[in-house]
Structures are given as C-alpha cells and as structure tokens.
PDB file of N, CA and C in Angstrom:
ATOM      1  N   UNK A   1      90.078  91.355  97.393  1.00 51.00           N
ATOM      2  CA  UNK A   1      91.250  91.048  96.594  1.00 51.00           C
ATOM      3  C   UNK A   1      90.799  90.397  95.285  1.00 51.00           C
ATOM      4  N   UNK A   2      91.376  90.848  94.221  1.00 60.00           N
ATOM      5  CA  UNK A   2      91.027  90.307  92.910  1.00 60.00           C
ATOM      6  C   UNK A   2      91.954  89.182  92.495  1.00 60.00           C
ATOM      7  N   UNK A   3      93.018  88.958  93.243  1.00 63.00           N
ATOM      8  CA  UNK A   3      93.980  87.934  92.876  1.00 63.00           C
ATOM      9  C   UNK A   3      95.022  88.419  91.885  1.00 63.00           C
ATOM     10  N   UNK A   4      94.878  89.646  91.429  1.00 61.00           N
ATOM     11  CA  UNK A   4      95.849  90.212  90.498  1.00 61.00           C
ATOM     12  C   UNK A   4      96.892  91.005  91.256  1.00 61.00           C
ATOM     13  N   UNK A   5      98.087  91.024  90.715  1.00 59.00           N
ATOM     14  CA  UNK A   5      99.137  91.859  91.297  1.00 59.00           C
ATOM     15  C   UNK A   5      98.867  93.310  90.929  1.00 59.00           C
ATOM     16  N   UNK A   6      99.193  94.218  91.834  1.00 61.00           N
ATOM     17  CA  UNK A   6      99.014  95.630  91.480  1.00 61.00           C
ATOM     18  C   UNK A   6     100.006  96.040  90.397  1.00 61.00           C
ATOM     19  N   UNK A   7      99.596  97.010  89.614  1.00 68.00           N
ATOM     20  CA  UNK A   7     100.522  97.505  88.594  1.00 68.00           C
ATOM     21  C   UNK A   7     101.587  98.364  89.263  1.00 68.00           C
ATOM     22  N   UNK A   8     102.694  98.500  88.577  1.00 69.00           N
ATOM     23  CA  UNK A   8     103.784  99.322  89.094  1.00 69.00           C
ATOM     24  C   UNK A   8     103.371 100.785  89.036  1.00 69.00           C
ATOM     25  N   UNK A   9     103.726 101.565  90.047  1.00 76.00           N
ATOM     26  CA  UNK A   9     103.392 102.988  89.994  1.00 76.00           C
ATOM     27  C   UNK A   9     104.160 103.671  88.867  1.00 76.00           C
ATOM     28  N   UNK A  10     103.596 104.725  88.305  1.00 77.00           N
ATOM     29  CA  UNK A  10     104.276 105.426  87.196  1.00 77.00           C
ATOM     30  C   UNK A  10     105.683 105.892  87.554  1.00 77.00           C
ATOM     31  N   UNK A  11     105.927 106.168  88.815  1.00 77.00           N
ATOM     32  CA  UNK A  11     107.254 106.653  89.208  1.00 77.00           C
ATOM     33  C   UNK A  11     108.345 105.619  88.955  1.00 77.00           C
ATOM     34  N   UNK A  12     107.981 104.343  88.919  1.00 85.00           N
ATOM     35  CA  UNK A  12     108.978 103.307  88.668  1.00 85.00           C
ATOM     36  C   UNK A  12     109.559 103.466  87.269  1.00 85.00           C
ATOM     37  N   UNK A  13     108.744 103.886  86.332  1.00 86.00           N
ATOM     38  CA  UNK A  13     109.233 104.129  84.971  1.00 86.00           C
ATOM     39  C   UNK A  13     109.992 105.445  84.857  1.00 86.00           C
ATOM     40  N   UNK A  14     109.617 106.423  85.655  1.00 89.00           N
ATOM     41  CA  UNK A  14     110.238 107.743  85.573  1.00 89.00           C
ATOM     42  C   UNK A  14     111.555 107.816  86.335  1.00 89.00           C
ATOM     43  N   UNK A  15     111.743 106.957  87.312  1.00 91.00           N
ATOM     44  CA  UNK A  15     112.888 107.062  88.203  1.00 91.00           C
ATOM     45  C   UNK A  15     114.235 106.737  87.542  1.00 91.00           C
ATOM     46  N   UNK A  16     114.374 105.665  86.748  1.00 93.00           N
ATOM     47  CA  UNK A  16     115.681 105.366  86.149  1.00 93.00           C
ATOM     48  C   UNK A  16     116.272 106.500  85.302  1.00 93.00           C
ATOM     49  N   UNK A  17     115.492 107.181  84.464  1.00 94.00           N
ATOM     50  CA  UNK A  17     116.092 108.308  83.735  1.00 94.00           C
ATOM     51  C   UNK A  17     116.575 109.433  84.667  1.00 94.00           C
ATOM     52  N   UNK A  18     115.875 109.619  85.781  1.00 95.00           N
ATOM     53  CA  UNK A  18     116.331 110.614  86.749  1.00 95.00           C
ATOM     54  C   UNK A  18     117.656 110.190  87.376  1.00 95.00           C
ATOM     55  N   UNK A  19     117.786 108.903  87.634  1.00 96.00           N
ATOM     56  CA  UNK A  19     119.058 108.398  88.161  1.00 96.00           C
ATOM     57  C   UNK A  19     120.180 108.603  87.151  1.00 96.00           C
ATOM     58  N   UNK A  20     119.877 108.374  85.883  1.00 97.00           N
ATOM     59  CA  UNK A  20     120.881 108.599  84.832  1.00 97.00           C
ATOM     60  C   UNK A  20     121.336 110.057  84.829  1.00 97.00           C
ATOM     61  N   UNK A  21     120.374 110.972  84.936  1.00 97.00           N
ATOM     62  CA  UNK A  21     120.715 112.393  84.930  1.00 97.00           C
ATOM     63  C   UNK A  21     121.510 112.777  86.170  1.00 97.00           C
ATOM     64  N   UNK A  22     121.124 112.242  87.323  1.00 97.00           N
ATOM     65  CA  UNK A  22     121.857 112.514  88.553  1.00 97.00           C
ATOM     66  C   UNK A  22     123.295 112.014  88.448  1.00 97.00           C
ATOM     67  N   UNK A  23     123.453 110.814  87.925  1.00 97.00           N
ATOM     68  CA  UNK A  23     124.796 110.246  87.784  1.00 97.00           C
ATOM     69  C   UNK A  23     125.638 111.086  86.834  1.00 97.00           C
ATOM     70  N   UNK A  24     125.059 111.504  85.726  1.00 98.00           N
ATOM     71  CA  UNK A  24     125.797 112.340  84.773  1.00 98.00           C
ATOM     72  C   UNK A  24     126.166 113.687  85.399  1.00 98.00           C
ATOM     73  N   UNK A  25     125.233 114.278  86.136  1.00 97.00           N
ATOM     74  CA  UNK A  25     125.502 115.549  86.794  1.00 97.00           C
ATOM     75  C   UNK A  25     126.621 115.406  87.823  1.00 97.00           C
ATOM     76  N   UNK A  26     126.555 114.354  88.631  1.00 97.00           N
ATOM     77  CA  UNK A  26     127.598 114.138  89.646  1.00 97.00           C
ATOM     78  C   UNK A  26     128.947 113.859  88.997  1.00 97.00           C
ATOM     79  N   UNK A  27     128.941 113.115  87.906  1.00 97.00           N
ATOM     80  CA  UNK A  27     130.191 112.802  87.222  1.00 97.00           C
ATOM     81  C   UNK A  27     130.837 114.063  86.665  1.00 97.00           C
ATOM     82  N   UNK A  28     130.017 114.923  86.100  1.00 97.00           N
ATOM     83  CA  UNK A  28     130.561 116.129  85.469  1.00 97.00           C
ATOM     84  C   UNK A  28     130.826 117.254  86.469  1.00 97.00           C
ATOM     85  N   UNK A  29     129.950 117.433  87.440  1.00 97.00           N
ATOM     86  CA  UNK A  29     130.033 118.615  88.296  1.00 97.00           C
ATOM     87  C   UNK A  29     130.163 118.297  89.786  1.00 97.00           C
ATOM     88  N   UNK A  30     130.184 117.027  90.144  1.00 96.00           N
ATOM     89  CA  UNK A  30     130.213 116.659  91.553  1.00 96.00           C
ATOM     90  C   UNK A  30     131.454 117.170  92.269  1.00 96.00           C
ATOM     91  N   UNK A  31     131.279 117.508  93.517  1.00 96.00           N
ATOM     92  CA  UNK A  31     132.398 117.987  94.336  1.00 96.00           C
ATOM     93  C   UNK A  31     132.790 116.855  95.274  1.00 96.00           C
ATOM     94  N   UNK A  32     133.863 116.203  94.943  1.00 97.00           N
ATOM     95  CA  UNK A  32     134.367 115.071  95.708  1.00 97.00           C
ATOM     96  C   UNK A  32     135.730 115.422  96.286  1.00 97.00           C
ATOM     97  N   UNK A  33     136.122 114.690  97.295  1.00 97.00           N
ATOM     98  CA  UNK A  33     137.487 114.815  97.827  1.00 97.00           C
ATOM     99  C   UNK A  33     138.435 114.450  96.693  1.00 97.00           C
ATOM    100  N   UNK A  34     139.318 115.350  96.299  1.00 96.00           N
ATOM    101  CA  UNK A  34     140.193 115.066  95.156  1.00 96.00           C
ATOM    102  C   UNK A  34     140.999 113.768  95.303  1.00 96.00           C
ATOM    103  N   UNK A  35     141.375 113.436  96.521  1.00 97.00           N
ATOM    104  CA  UNK A  35     142.148 112.212  96.742  1.00 97.00           C
ATOM    105  C   UNK A  35     141.285 110.959  96.713  1.00 97.00           C
ATOM    106  N   UNK A  36     139.975 111.135  96.810  1.00 98.00           N
ATOM    107  CA  UNK A  36     139.083 109.970  96.892  1.00 98.00           C
ATOM    108  C   UNK A  36     137.986 110.000  95.833  1.00 98.00           C
ATOM    109  N   UNK A  37     138.109 110.864  94.838  1.00 97.00           N
ATOM    110  CA  UNK A  37     137.061 111.020  93.834  1.00 97.00           C
ATOM    111  C   UNK A  37     136.644 109.692  93.196  1.00 97.00           C
ATOM    112  N   UNK A  38     137.576 108.865  92.722  1.00 97.00           N
ATOM    113  CA  UNK A  38     137.143 107.622  92.072  1.00 97.00           C
ATOM    114  C   UNK A  38     136.298 106.737  92.996  1.00 97.00           C
ATOM    115  N   UNK A  39     136.707 106.621  94.244  1.00 98.00           N
ATOM    116  CA  UNK A  39     135.964 105.767  95.175  1.00 98.00           C
ATOM    117  C   UNK A  39     134.599 106.371  95.512  1.00 98.00           C
ATOM    118  N   UNK A  40     134.574 107.680  95.733  1.00 98.00           N
ATOM    119  CA  UNK A  40     133.316 108.326  96.081  1.00 98.00           C
ATOM    120  C   UNK A  40     132.334 108.305  94.916  1.00 98.00           C
ATOM    121  N   UNK A  41     132.822 108.548  93.723  1.00 97.00           N
ATOM    122  CA  UNK A  41     131.953 108.472  92.549  1.00 97.00           C
ATOM    123  C   UNK A  41     131.473 107.039  92.344  1.00 97.00           C
ATOM    124  N   UNK A  42     132.336 106.073  92.552  1.00 98.00           N
ATOM    125  CA  UNK A  42     131.933 104.669  92.429  1.00 98.00           C
ATOM    126  C   UNK A  42     130.845 104.320  93.435  1.00 98.00           C
ATOM    127  N   UNK A  43     130.921 104.878  94.636  1.00 98.00           N
ATOM    128  CA  UNK A  43     129.866 104.651  95.630  1.00 98.00           C
ATOM    129  C   UNK A  43     128.535 105.193  95.142  1.00 98.00           C
ATOM    130  N   UNK A  44     128.553 106.394  94.584  1.00 97.00           N
ATOM    131  CA  UNK A  44     127.321 106.983  94.057  1.00 97.00           C
ATOM    132  C   UNK A  44     126.761 106.131  92.917  1.00 97.00           C
ATOM    133  N   UNK A  45     127.622 105.694  92.024  1.00 97.00           N
ATOM    134  CA  UNK A  45     127.187 104.859  90.896  1.00 97.00           C
ATOM    135  C   UNK A  45     126.611 103.540  91.401  1.00 97.00           C
ATOM    136  N   UNK A  46     127.210 102.960  92.417  1.00 98.00           N
ATOM    137  CA  UNK A  46     126.706 101.707  92.976  1.00 98.00           C
ATOM    138  C   UNK A  46     125.309 101.882  93.558  1.00 98.00           C
ATOM    139  N   UNK A  47     125.079 102.987  94.241  1.00 97.00           N
ATOM    140  CA  UNK A  47     123.745 103.248  94.804  1.00 97.00           C
ATOM    141  C   UNK A  47     122.734 103.443  93.675  1.00 97.00           C
ATOM    142  N   UNK A  48     123.105 104.194  92.655  1.00 97.00           N
ATOM    143  CA  UNK A  48     122.209 104.405  91.516  1.00 97.00           C
ATOM    144  C   UNK A  48     121.926 103.085  90.801  1.00 97.00           C
ATOM    145  N   UNK A  49     122.934 102.250  90.634  1.00 97.00           N
ATOM    146  CA  UNK A  49     122.733 100.944  89.993  1.00 97.00           C
ATOM    147  C   UNK A  49     121.788 100.071  90.811  1.00 97.00           C
ATOM    148  N   UNK A  50     121.928 100.118  92.118  1.00 97.00           N
ATOM    149  CA  UNK A  50     121.033  99.327  92.989  1.00 97.00           C
ATOM    150  C   UNK A  50     119.597  99.839  92.877  1.00 97.00           C
ATOM    151  N   UNK A  51     119.435 101.142  92.830  1.00 96.00           N
ATOM    152  CA  UNK A  51     118.095 101.716  92.682  1.00 96.00           C
ATOM    153  C   UNK A  51     117.483 101.323  91.339  1.00 96.00           C
ATOM    154  N   UNK A  52     118.300 101.304  90.285  1.00 96.00           N
ATOM    155  CA  UNK A  52     117.800 100.855  88.975  1.00 96.00           C
ATOM    156  C   UNK A  52     117.357  99.394  89.037  1.00 96.00           C
ATOM    157  N   UNK A  53     118.115  98.573  89.745  1.00 96.00           N
ATOM    158  CA  UNK A  53     117.768  97.158  89.882  1.00 96.00           C
ATOM    159  C   UNK A  53     116.448  96.987  90.631  1.00 96.00           C
ATOM    160  N   UNK A  54     116.237  97.786  91.656  1.00 94.00           N
ATOM    161  CA  UNK A  54     114.967  97.727  92.392  1.00 94.00           C
ATOM    162  C   UNK A  54     113.815  98.094  91.463  1.00 94.00           C
ATOM    163  N   UNK A  55     113.984  99.112  90.655  1.00 92.00           N
ATOM    164  CA  UNK A  55     112.950  99.497  89.692  1.00 92.00           C
ATOM    165  C   UNK A  55     112.656  98.361  88.717  1.00 92.00           C
ATOM    166  N   UNK A  56     113.710  97.718  88.220  1.00 92.00           N
ATOM    167  CA  UNK A  56     113.509  96.575  87.311  1.00 92.00           C
ATOM    168  C   UNK A  56     112.754  95.449  88.010  1.00 92.00           C
ATOM    169  N   UNK A  57     113.087  95.196  89.264  1.00 92.00           N
ATOM    170  CA  UNK A  57     112.403  94.139  90.018  1.00 92.00           C
ATOM    171  C   UNK A  57     110.925  94.457  90.220  1.00 92.00           C
ATOM    172  N   UNK A  58     110.640  95.701  90.548  1.00 90.00           N
ATOM    173  CA  UNK A  58     109.233  96.112  90.731  1.00 90.00           C
ATOM    174  C   UNK A  58     108.463  95.956  89.425  1.00 90.00           C
ATOM    175  N   UNK A  59     109.065  96.370  88.324  1.00 87.00           N
ATOM    176  CA  UNK A  59     108.405  96.217  87.033  1.00 87.00           C
ATOM    177  C   UNK A  59     108.203  94.757  86.674  1.00 87.00           C
ATOM    178  N   UNK A  60     109.192  93.929  86.960  1.00 87.00           N
ATOM    179  CA  UNK A  60     109.069  92.501  86.640  1.00 87.00           C
ATOM    180  C   UNK A  60     107.946  91.855  87.443  1.00 87.00           C
ATOM    181  N   UNK A  61     107.819  92.201  88.694  1.00 86.00           N
ATOM    182  CA  UNK A  61     106.739  91.649  89.534  1.00 86.00           C
ATOM    183  C   UNK A  61     105.388  92.123  89.017  1.00 86.00           C
ATOM    184  N   UNK A  62     105.308  93.392  88.634  1.00 81.00           N
ATOM    185  CA  UNK A  62     104.035  93.953  88.149  1.00 81.00           C
ATOM    186  C   UNK A  62     103.624  93.339  86.814  1.00 81.00           C
ATOM    187  N   UNK A  63     104.600  92.926  86.018  1.00 77.00           N
ATOM    188  CA  UNK A  63     104.288  92.355  84.692  1.00 77.00           C
ATOM    189  C   UNK A  63     103.887  90.890  84.769  1.00 77.00           C
ATOM    190  N   UNK A  64     104.221  90.217  85.844  1.00 73.00           N
ATOM    191  CA  UNK A  64     103.887  88.782  85.968  1.00 73.00           C
ATOM    192  C   UNK A  64     102.592  88.564  86.690  1.00 73.00           C
TER     193      UNK A  64
END
C-alpha cells in the first residue's frame, strides 16, 4: 500500500453524460403508463440523480 487513494476509474467521468442522454431519451420517447407517466418518469429521474451523486462522491474521494 502506498497510502494514496486510488484514482477514480474513467467510467466515473463517462457515466453522467450517459445518464443525461438516457433521461432525455426516456423523457422524449419513453413508454409509460399514460395515467402514471409523471410519477414513473420522476422515478427514473430520481434514480439517475442518485447515480450522478454516487459518481460525484467517487470523484470527490479520488481527488482528496
């Protein structure tokens, strides 16, 4: 062990833009229950937001 924290894997930087594209695709073309579309889309957005937060946390740990 060198005492240094490992650097963040490159995928951590690549993942948030993919989440953005997925969210945009689902918003524009997603097939949701018409009666529940707002709630179902909000669920997807919440999961994507949580994944973005995890990426930010991994990057913050790697930078310190």
